[in-house]
Amino acid sequence: MNKITNHLPTAELQALDAAHHMHPFTANAELAAKGARVIKSASGVWLTDSDGNRYLDAMAGLWCVNLGYGRHELAEVAAAQMRELPYYNTFFQTTHVPAIALAERLAELAPGDLNHVFFAAGGSEANDTNIRLVRTYWAAQGKPEKQVIISRKNAYHGSSMGSASLGGMTYMHEQGAMPIPGIVHIDQPHWWAEGGDMSPEEFGIARARQLAEKIDEIGEDKVAAFIAEPIQGAGGVIVPPDSYWPEVKRILAERDILFIADEVICGFGRTGNWFGSQTLDLQPDIMTIAKGLSSGYQPIGGSIVSDRVAEGLSRTEFNHGYTYSGHPVASAVALENLRILDEEGIVERVGTDTAPYLAERWATLAEHPLVGEARICGMMGSLALTPDKAARAPFAKVGEAGMAVREACFANGLVMRAVGDRMIISPPLIISRDEIDLLIARATMALDDGQAELS
Ligand code: PLP
């Protein structure tokens, strides 16, 4: 970082940012007019901006800083690894200690026979790997026609052409001719918005059965895999009805297709276990991982693959890989992150203490006049904003209420995200009970202020 730039006043930083920096998922001219928020430092669950304002970061950055900010052990490990071996690749029959150690640890932590790791630099790359991996796997089994991947509407699996095609965001598909061929989408288990007159349980079963119908329509001999997040994150923290996953499991058990659990958000303690698949009792053939793997301290992701799939691919040269697959610094930092999450009992504390406490407090927000439902699983929660609770009605102008509450959150020193008119949280896993109380108090103030703004 340039020392002079770091000490510029906020307005000058914003002007430089507007002149040269293109932001993701942003209309840059609109942002330039108001100026980007400049985050300067962070510690624990707290962010500080360039004007000295402090915010409780209830989003853990972008769902990733599971360990919280400011863990210097990770910086020390990164520096030591940079001195010893800053980079080497894992192509050409070569490996190195950090990649070996991280793969071994992940195999130990992952459920079932998920014992093999293909590394990437993030979740999008890992899901691109998965598309090619499942198709190559079936070809290697003498079934090259098994190519189609079934995903869900409103799912988020990344931003590259492959992973965004897996995702079910139509506003992304519209830019760049997606989805790519061979990817189809079924409906999501979003009872609040789409359940109509059905009970949540009936609706969960109905949505799960769409998977069976889609497989039968395409033909099992043409379907390679089904991909899903255990709990949809970026789609608005959609916690499915309890009936959904058992029915999906039953359908998958009867059919010979692979199941990819995208654990990019749900993994590494977020749902109160190491993986969302454990919380929801799923048995994936492949898990996509990223984010909490390094708590965001380094860009790293990957696919954890079962014995069956790895064995089925083992005599095929898989013509795929990234310069930064198994990057030594990222791997070393991820390993240290996993050590701390484990040795400090952070995942366990989420499961047995802080997540149940957050759930209890989060549920009280459903009493707010603006909130229709408050859903939560572990450390991921959502609030549906509505003008009419009983009717589960959406606002006439979608996104206006969410934006009003999101801005009110910032004004009250809280970072929550709005997905349309759903407010979502995913705080660092180290959040304390006192900080949870503060989160709820600030969220309540933001809901009050947002409601005042709307009326
Ligand atoms: N999968 C899920 C479930 C995600 O939430 C994300 C990112 O938010 C991704 C994949 C993509 O990961 P990345 O942004 O690291 O490419």
JSON list of N, CA and C and ligand atoms in Angstrom, two decimals, residues 62-63 121-127 156-160 163 229 231-234 262-266 288 290-291 300-301 417, ligand 1:
[
{"chain": "A", "resi": 62, "resn": "LEU", "atom": "N", "xyz": [-17.85, -10.72, 3.33]},
{"chain": "A", "resi": 62, "resn": "LEU", "atom": "CA", "xyz": [-18.80, -11.30, 2.36]},
{"chain": "A", "resi": 62, "resn": "LEU", "atom": "C", "xyz": [-19.02, -12.76, 2.76]},
{"chain": "A", "resi": 63, "resn": "TRP", "atom": "N", "xyz": [-19.56, -12.97, 3.94]},
{"chain": "A", "resi": 63, "resn": "TRP", "atom": "CA", "xyz": [-19.85, -14.29, 4.53]},
{"chain": "A", "resi": 63, "resn": "TRP", "atom": "C", "xyz": [-18.57, -15.09, 4.82]},
{"chain": "A", "resi": 121, "resn": "ALA", "atom": "N", "xyz": [-8.85, -20.89, -6.40]},
{"chain": "A", "resi": 121, "resn": "ALA", "atom": "CA", "xyz": [-8.61, -19.65, -5.67]},
{"chain": "A", "resi": 121, "resn": "ALA", "atom": "C", "xyz": [-9.87, -19.06, -5.07]},
{"chain": "A", "resi": 122, "resn": "GLY", "atom": "N", "xyz": [-11.02, -19.71, -5.28]},
{"chain": "A", "resi": 122, "resn": "GLY", "atom": "CA", "xyz": [-12.27, -19.22, -4.71]},
{"chain": "A", "resi": 122, "resn": "GLY", "atom": "C", "xyz": [-13.41, -20.13, -5.10]},
{"chain": "A", "resi": 123, "resn": "GLY", "atom": "N", "xyz": [-14.63, -19.73, -4.73]},
{"chain": "A", "resi": 123, "resn": "GLY", "atom": "CA", "xyz": [-15.78, -20.58, -4.95]},
{"chain": "A", "resi": 123, "resn": "GLY", "atom": "C", "xyz": [-16.19, -20.70, -6.41]},
{"chain": "A", "resi": 124, "resn": "SER", "atom": "N", "xyz": [-16.09, -19.59, -7.17]},
{"chain": "A", "resi": 124, "resn": "SER", "atom": "CA", "xyz": [-16.49, -19.65, -8.58]},
{"chain": "A", "resi": 124, "resn": "SER", "atom": "C", "xyz": [-15.60, -20.63, -9.34]},
{"chain": "A", "resi": 125, "resn": "GLU", "atom": "N", "xyz": [-14.31, -20.50, -9.12]},
{"chain": "A", "resi": 125, "resn": "GLU", "atom": "CA", "xyz": [-13.37, -21.42, -9.79]},
{"chain": "A", "resi": 125, "resn": "GLU", "atom": "C", "xyz": [-13.66, -22.86, -9.38]},
{"chain": "A", "resi": 126, "resn": "ALA", "atom": "N", "xyz": [-13.96, -23.07, -8.11]},
{"chain": "A", "resi": 126, "resn": "ALA", "atom": "CA", "xyz": [-14.21, -24.44, -7.64]},
{"chain": "A", "resi": 126, "resn": "ALA", "atom": "C", "xyz": [-15.46, -25.01, -8.30]},
{"chain": "A", "resi": 127, "resn": "ASN", "atom": "N", "xyz": [-16.49, -24.19, -8.45]},
{"chain": "A", "resi": 127, "resn": "ASN", "atom": "CA", "xyz": [-17.69, -24.70, -9.11]},
{"chain": "A", "resi": 127, "resn": "ASN", "atom": "C", "xyz": [-17.47, -24.92, -10.60]},
{"chain": "A", "resi": 156, "resn": "TYR", "atom": "N", "xyz": [-26.94, -19.11, -5.78]},
{"chain": "A", "resi": 156, "resn": "TYR", "atom": "CA", "xyz": [-25.72, -18.40, -6.19]},
{"chain": "A", "resi": 156, "resn": "TYR", "atom": "C", "xyz": [-24.56, -19.37, -6.08]},
{"chain": "A", "resi": 157, "resn": "HIS", "atom": "N", "xyz": [-23.87, -19.57, -7.21]},
{"chain": "A", "resi": 157, "resn": "HIS", "atom": "CA", "xyz": [-22.71, -20.47, -7.20]},
{"chain": "A", "resi": 157, "resn": "HIS", "atom": "C", "xyz": [-21.45, -19.80, -7.72]},
{"chain": "A", "resi": 158, "resn": "GLY", "atom": "N", "xyz": [-21.50, -18.47, -7.97]},
{"chain": "A", "resi": 158, "resn": "GLY", "atom": "CA", "xyz": [-20.31, -17.78, -8.42]},
{"chain": "A", "resi": 158, "resn": "GLY", "atom": "C", "xyz": [-20.58, -16.88, -9.61]},
{"chain": "A", "resi": 159, "resn": "SER", "atom": "N", "xyz": [-19.53, -16.27, -10.10]},
{"chain": "A", "resi": 159, "resn": "SER", "atom": "CA", "xyz": [-19.67, -15.22, -11.11]},
{"chain": "A", "resi": 159, "resn": "SER", "atom": "C", "xyz": [-18.99, -15.53, -12.44]},
{"chain": "A", "resi": 160, "resn": "SER", "atom": "N", "xyz": [-18.24, -16.60, -12.53]},
{"chain": "A", "resi": 160, "resn": "SER", "atom": "CA", "xyz": [-17.64, -16.96, -13.82]},
{"chain": "A", "resi": 160, "resn": "SER", "atom": "C", "xyz": [-18.75, -17.53, -14.71]},
{"chain": "A", "resi": 163, "resn": "SER", "atom": "N", "xyz": [-19.91, -21.01, -13.31]},
{"chain": "A", "resi": 163, "resn": "SER", "atom": "CA", "xyz": [-20.55, -20.99, -11.98]},
{"chain": "A", "resi": 163, "resn": "SER", "atom": "C", "xyz": [-21.80, -20.10, -11.98]},
{"chain": "A", "resi": 229, "resn": "GLU", "atom": "N", "xyz": [-26.87, -25.35, -2.53]},
{"chain": "A", "resi": 229, "resn": "GLU", "atom": "CA", "xyz": [-26.35, -24.90, -1.24]},
{"chain": "A", "resi": 229, "resn": "GLU", "atom": "C", "xyz": [-27.24, -25.54, -0.16]},
{"chain": "A", "resi": 231, "resn": "ILE", "atom": "N", "xyz": [-28.12, -24.32, 2.55]},
{"chain": "A", "resi": 231, "resn": "ILE", "atom": "CA", "xyz": [-29.03, -23.19, 2.76]},
{"chain": "A", "resi": 231, "resn": "ILE", "atom": "C", "xyz": [-28.62, -22.10, 1.79]},
{"chain": "A", "resi": 232, "resn": "GLN", "atom": "N", "xyz": [-29.55, -21.67, 0.93]},
{"chain": "A", "resi": 232, "resn": "GLN", "atom": "CA", "xyz": [-29.20, -20.63, -0.04]},
{"chain": "A", "resi": 232, "resn": "GLN", "atom": "C", "xyz": [-28.81, -19.37, 0.72]},
{"chain": "A", "resi": 233, "resn": "GLY", "atom": "N", "xyz": [-27.62, -18.86, 0.41]},
{"chain": "A", "resi": 233, "resn": "GLY", "atom": "CA", "xyz": [-27.13, -17.68, 1.11]},
{"chain": "A", "resi": 233, "resn": "GLY", "atom": "C", "xyz": [-27.48, -16.40, 0.37]},
{"chain": "A", "resi": 234, "resn": "ALA", "atom": "N", "xyz": [-26.76, -16.15, -0.74]},
{"chain": "A", "resi": 234, "resn": "ALA", "atom": "CA", "xyz": [-26.92, -14.89, -1.44]},
{"chain": "A", "resi": 234, "resn": "ALA", "atom": "C", "xyz": [-28.33, -14.71, -2.00]},
{"chain": "A", "resi": 262, "resn": "ASP", "atom": "N", "xyz": [-22.85, -27.16, -2.33]},
{"chain": "A", "resi": 262, "resn": "ASP", "atom": "CA", "xyz": [-22.04, -25.95, -2.36]},
{"chain": "A", "resi": 262, "resn": "ASP", "atom": "C", "xyz": [-21.98, -25.39, -0.94]},
{"chain": "A", "resi": 263, "resn": "GLU", "atom": "N", "xyz": [-20.83, -25.63, -0.30]},
{"chain": "A", "resi": 263, "resn": "GLU", "atom": "CA", "xyz": [-20.63, -25.27, 1.12]},
{"chain": "A", "resi": 263, "resn": "GLU", "atom": "C", "xyz": [-19.83, -23.98, 1.25]},
{"chain": "A", "resi": 264, "resn": "VAL", "atom": "N", "xyz": [-19.79, -23.19, 0.18]},
{"chain": "A", "resi": 264, "resn": "VAL", "atom": "CA", "xyz": [-18.95, -21.99, 0.20]},
{"chain": "A", "resi": 264, "resn": "VAL", "atom": "C", "xyz": [-19.34, -21.07, 1.36]},
{"chain": "A", "resi": 265, "resn": "ILE", "atom": "N", "xyz": [-20.63, -20.93, 1.61]},
{"chain": "A", "resi": 265, "resn": "ILE", "atom": "CA", "xyz": [-21.07, -20.15, 2.78]},
{"chain": "A", "resi": 265, "resn": "ILE", "atom": "C", "xyz": [-21.30, -21.06, 4.00]},
{"chain": "A", "resi": 266, "resn": "CYS", "atom": "N", "xyz": [-21.94, -22.20, 3.77]},
{"chain": "A", "resi": 266, "resn": "CYS", "atom": "CA", "xyz": [-22.36, -23.03, 4.92]},
{"chain": "A", "resi": 266, "resn": "CYS", "atom": "C", "xyz": [-21.20, -23.74, 5.61]},
{"chain": "A", "resi": 288, "resn": "THR", "atom": "N", "xyz": [-18.27, -28.02, -2.51]},
{"chain": "A", "resi": 288, "resn": "THR", "atom": "CA", "xyz": [-17.53, -26.82, -2.91]},
{"chain": "A", "resi": 288, "resn": "THR", "atom": "C", "xyz": [-17.20, -26.04, -1.64]},
{"chain": "A", "resi": 290, "resn": "ALA", "atom": "N", "xyz": [-14.84, -22.57, 0.09]},
{"chain": "A", "resi": 290, "resn": "ALA", "atom": "CA", "xyz": [-14.07, -21.33, -0.11]},
{"chain": "A", "resi": 290, "resn": "ALA", "atom": "C", "xyz": [-14.29, -20.48, 1.15]},
{"chain": "A", "resi": 291, "resn": "LYS", "atom": "N", "xyz": [-14.34, -19.19, 1.02]},
{"chain": "A", "resi": 291, "resn": "LYS", "atom": "CA", "xyz": [-14.68, -18.26, 2.11]},
{"chain": "A", "resi": 291, "resn": "LYS", "atom": "C", "xyz": [-14.11, -18.64, 3.49]},
{"chain": "A", "resi": 300, "resn": "ILE", "atom": "N", "xyz": [-8.83, -18.59, -1.39]},
{"chain": "A", "resi": 300, "resn": "ILE", "atom": "CA", "xyz": [-8.64, -20.02, -1.62]},
{"chain": "A", "resi": 300, "resn": "ILE", "atom": "C", "xyz": [-10.00, -20.72, -1.60]},
{"chain": "A", "resi": 301, "resn": "GLY", "atom": "N", "xyz": [-10.14, -21.72, -2.44]},
{"chain": "A", "resi": 301, "resn": "GLY", "atom": "CA", "xyz": [-11.35, -22.53, -2.48]},
{"chain": "A", "resi": 301, "resn": "GLY", "atom": "C", "xyz": [-10.99, -23.91, -2.96]},
{"chain": "A", "resi": 417, "resn": "ARG", "atom": "N", "xyz": [-27.00, -6.91, 5.11]},
{"chain": "A", "resi": 417, "resn": "ARG", "atom": "CA", "xyz": [-27.16, -6.79, 3.67]},
{"chain": "A", "resi": 417, "resn": "ARG", "atom": "C", "xyz": [-28.64, -6.94, 3.32]},
{"chain": "B", "resi": 1, "resn": "PLP", "atom": "N1", "xyz": [-20.93, -20.52, -3.99]},
{"chain": "B", "resi": 1, "resn": "PLP", "atom": "C1", "xyz": [-21.63, -19.86, -3.04]},
{"chain": "B", "resi": 1, "resn": "PLP", "atom": "C2", "xyz": [-22.69, -20.58, -2.27]},
{"chain": "B", "resi": 1, "resn": "PLP", "atom": "C3", "xyz": [-21.34, -18.52, -2.78]},
{"chain": "B", "resi": 1, "resn": "PLP", "atom": "O1", "xyz": [-22.04, -17.86, -1.85]},
{"chain": "B", "resi": 1, "resn": "PLP", "atom": "C4", "xyz": [-20.31, -17.88, -3.49]},
{"chain": "B", "resi": 1, "resn": "PLP", "atom": "C5", "xyz": [-19.97, -16.48, -3.22]},
{"chain": "B", "resi": 1, "resn": "PLP", "atom": "O2", "xyz": [-20.68, -15.76, -2.55]},
{"chain": "B", "resi": 1, "resn": "PLP", "atom": "C6", "xyz": [-19.63, -18.61, -4.48]},
{"chain": "B", "resi": 1, "resn": "PLP", "atom": "C7", "xyz": [-19.95, -19.93, -4.69]},
{"chain": "B", "resi": 1, "resn": "PLP", "atom": "C8", "xyz": [-18.56, -17.96, -5.29]},
{"chain": "B", "resi": 1, "resn": "PLP", "atom": "O3", "xyz": [-17.41, -17.82, -4.55]},
{"chain": "B", "resi": 1, "resn": "PLP", "atom": "P1", "xyz": [-16.29, -16.73, -4.96]},
{"chain": "B", "resi": 1, "resn": "PLP", "atom": "O4", "xyz": [-16.92, -15.39, -4.83]},
{"chain": "B", "resi": 1, "resn": "PLP", "atom": "O5", "xyz": [-15.18, -17.03, -3.99]},
{"chain": "B", "resi": 1, "resn": "PLP", "atom": "O6", "xyz": [-15.88, -17.04, -6.35]}
]
